[in-house]
Amino acid sequence: MTTSRGDLPAPEQGLVLTHFLTVNDVAVSRRFYADVFGGKVVLEENPAIVKVANGWIIMNPGGGPTPDKPDVTLEVPASSEHVSSFLNVRVADIAAFYEHAVAKGARFLTEPLDRKAELRCYMRDPDGYLIEVGQATGMLQGIFADLPEEA
């Protein structure tokens, strides 16, 4: 595998934003992000890096503290029912993406739903990470989702 500087999250100036995931099986997760999102594997392991569109997914197994994060242990999600963050992916054609992803084995919580501002659905990766997939629709005409009702 040949990797060019442009394939790596290594800016010549400023910054780039990447997303790191702690995974159980690097090969399985690497293949998922390459296949489902059409990514390019730029590093196989230590860490695995998949370039997806204009960003990167970086993956490594969990582990205990290191000198630069002395009180932090990395682990995959303990529960799929409680989430504090998720990957947000915007697509040009959600129907085509959904069909492609399902054919590649992706597991969605629902089919894409119309949320006024966008069409949106959620899927899970092999470790249970939540991924939102959306296509801007109404928001392009100034139509936004309803505000949550106050309790």
Protein backbone atom coordinates (compact mmCIF):
# COMPACT_ATOMS: atom_id res chain seq x y z
CA MET A 1 0.00 0.00 0.00
CA THR A 2 1.36 3.39 -1.00
CA THR A 3 0.37 6.36 1.12
CA SER A 4 0.90 9.95 0.02
CA ARG A 5 1.05 12.93 2.37
CA GLY A 6 -2.35 14.10 1.06
CA ASP A 7 -3.91 10.84 2.22
CA LEU A 8 -2.82 11.39 5.84
CA PRO A 9 -4.34 13.79 8.38
CA ALA A 10 -1.17 15.89 8.41
CA PRO A 11 -1.90 19.51 7.46
CA GLU A 12 0.85 21.71 6.08
CA GLN A 13 -0.80 24.62 7.92
CA GLY A 14 -3.77 25.13 10.18
CA LEU A 15 -5.58 21.99 11.29
CA VAL A 16 -7.70 19.08 10.13
CA LEU A 17 -10.43 17.36 12.10
CA THR A 18 -10.36 13.58 12.49
CA HIS A 19 -12.50 11.15 14.47
CA PHE A 20 -10.84 8.51 16.68
CA LEU A 21 -12.67 5.29 17.55
CA THR A 22 -11.64 2.65 20.06
CA VAL A 23 -12.52 -0.66 18.39
CA ASN A 24 -12.58 -4.35 19.27
CA ASP A 25 -11.31 -5.60 15.90
CA VAL A 26 -9.30 -3.17 13.79
CA ALA A 27 -9.65 -5.21 10.58
CA VAL A 28 -13.45 -5.45 10.88
CA SER A 29 -13.88 -1.74 11.64
CA ARG A 30 -11.39 -0.67 8.97
CA ARG A 31 -13.27 -2.72 6.36
CA PHE A 32 -16.65 -1.31 7.53
CA TYR A 33 -15.58 2.34 7.12
CA ALA A 34 -13.83 1.64 3.80
CA ASP A 35 -16.72 -0.38 2.34
CA VAL A 36 -19.80 1.43 3.67
CA PHE A 37 -18.45 4.98 3.29
CA GLY A 38 -16.26 4.39 0.22
CA GLY A 39 -13.16 5.23 2.23
CA LYS A 40 -9.53 4.68 1.35
CA VAL A 41 -7.41 2.70 3.82
CA VAL A 42 -4.25 4.78 4.22
CA LEU A 43 -2.82 2.86 7.21
CA GLU A 44 -3.73 -0.74 8.05
CA GLU A 45 -2.91 -0.58 11.80
CA ASN A 46 -1.19 1.18 14.70
CA PRO A 47 -3.41 3.15 14.18
CA ALA A 48 -5.67 2.18 11.27
CA ILE A 49 -6.63 5.25 9.26
CA VAL A 50 -9.38 5.40 6.66
CA LYS A 51 -9.76 8.56 4.61
CA VAL A 52 -13.48 9.19 4.05
CA ALA A 53 -14.37 12.10 1.75
CA ASN A 54 -12.70 15.14 3.35
CA GLY A 55 -12.01 13.55 6.75
CA TRP A 56 -10.40 10.59 8.46
CA ILE A 57 -11.52 7.84 10.82
CA ILE A 58 -8.66 6.67 13.06
CA MET A 59 -9.06 3.32 14.85
CA ASN A 60 -7.10 1.41 17.48
CA PRO A 61 -7.90 -1.14 20.16
CA GLY A 62 -8.59 0.05 23.68
CA GLY A 63 -5.99 0.30 26.33
CA GLY A 64 -4.93 1.73 29.62
CA PRO A 65 -3.36 5.04 30.51
CA THR A 66 -0.31 6.36 28.68
CA PRO A 67 2.11 9.13 29.70
CA ASP A 68 0.14 11.71 27.67
CA LYS A 69 -3.26 10.60 29.08
CA PRO A 70 -2.34 9.29 32.52
CA ASP A 71 -5.87 8.89 33.92
CA VAL A 72 -7.68 7.73 30.77
CA THR A 73 -8.60 4.22 29.63
CA LEU A 74 -9.91 3.73 26.09
CA GLU A 75 -12.72 1.23 25.60
CA VAL A 76 -15.55 0.54 23.17
CA PRO A 77 -19.04 1.68 24.19
CA ALA A 78 -20.39 -0.25 27.18
CA SER A 79 -23.99 0.29 26.09
CA SER A 80 -25.67 1.17 22.82
CA GLU A 81 -28.54 2.78 24.73
CA HIS A 82 -26.57 5.69 26.22
CA VAL A 83 -24.63 7.92 23.84
CA SER A 84 -22.74 11.14 24.53
CA SER A 85 -21.43 11.74 21.01
CA PHE A 86 -21.76 10.32 17.52
CA LEU A 87 -20.37 10.64 14.04
CA ASN A 88 -22.49 12.87 11.80
CA VAL A 89 -22.29 12.17 8.05
CA ARG A 90 -23.96 14.36 5.44
CA VAL A 91 -24.74 12.85 2.04
CA ALA A 92 -26.04 14.23 -1.26
CA ASP A 93 -28.47 11.33 -1.87
CA ILE A 94 -29.61 9.52 1.27
CA ALA A 95 -31.69 6.92 -0.61
CA ALA A 96 -28.68 5.85 -2.68
CA PHE A 97 -26.41 5.84 0.38
CA TYR A 98 -28.91 3.82 2.42
CA GLU A 99 -29.26 1.22 -0.35
CA HIS A 100 -25.46 0.99 -0.75
CA ALA A 101 -24.83 0.73 3.00
CA VAL A 102 -27.47 -1.96 3.54
CA ALA A 103 -25.96 -3.97 0.67
CA LYS A 104 -22.59 -3.72 2.46
CA GLY A 105 -24.12 -5.06 5.69
CA ALA A 106 -24.78 -1.82 7.59
CA ARG A 107 -27.39 -1.98 10.38
CA PHE A 108 -29.77 0.98 10.56
CA LEU A 109 -32.13 1.81 13.42
CA THR A 110 -34.77 3.02 10.93
CA GLU A 111 -35.04 3.87 7.27
CA PRO A 112 -34.42 7.56 6.44
CA LEU A 113 -37.17 9.71 7.96
CA ASP A 114 -38.30 13.19 6.92
CA ARG A 115 -37.47 15.59 9.75
CA LYS A 116 -38.57 18.73 7.82
CA ALA A 117 -35.07 20.25 7.69
CA GLU A 118 -33.48 17.03 6.51
CA LEU A 119 -33.92 13.38 5.76
CA ARG A 120 -32.17 11.45 8.52
CA CYS A 121 -31.46 7.98 9.86
CA TYR A 122 -29.01 6.35 12.23
CA MET A 123 -26.82 3.29 11.87
CA ARG A 124 -24.33 1.43 14.04
CA ASP A 125 -20.78 0.39 13.25
CA PRO A 126 -19.36 -3.03 14.24
CA ASP A 127 -18.58 -1.80 17.79
CA GLY A 128 -22.00 -0.22 18.28
CA TYR A 129 -20.97 3.39 17.66
CA LEU A 130 -23.92 5.50 16.54
CA ILE A 131 -23.64 7.23 13.16
CA GLU A 132 -26.16 9.80 11.96
CA VAL A 133 -26.63 9.98 8.19
CA GLY A 134 -28.52 12.95 6.83
CA GLN A 135 -29.37 14.84 3.68
CA ALA A 136 -30.24 18.53 3.85
CA THR A 137 -33.66 19.19 2.36
CA GLY A 138 -35.94 21.78 3.98
CA MET A 139 -33.07 23.64 5.61
CA LEU A 140 -31.91 24.63 2.14
CA GLN A 141 -35.19 26.60 1.85
CA GLY A 142 -35.14 27.92 5.43
CA ILE A 143 -37.36 25.15 6.86
CA PHE A 144 -36.04 23.71 10.11
CA ALA A 145 -37.11 20.98 12.50
CA ASP A 146 -39.64 21.76 15.21
CA LEU A 147 -38.18 22.75 18.56
CA PRO A 148 -38.62 20.16 21.31
CA GLU A 149 -41.65 20.75 23.50
CA GLU A 150 -40.89 22.06 26.97
CA ALA A 151 -41.54 19.61 29.77
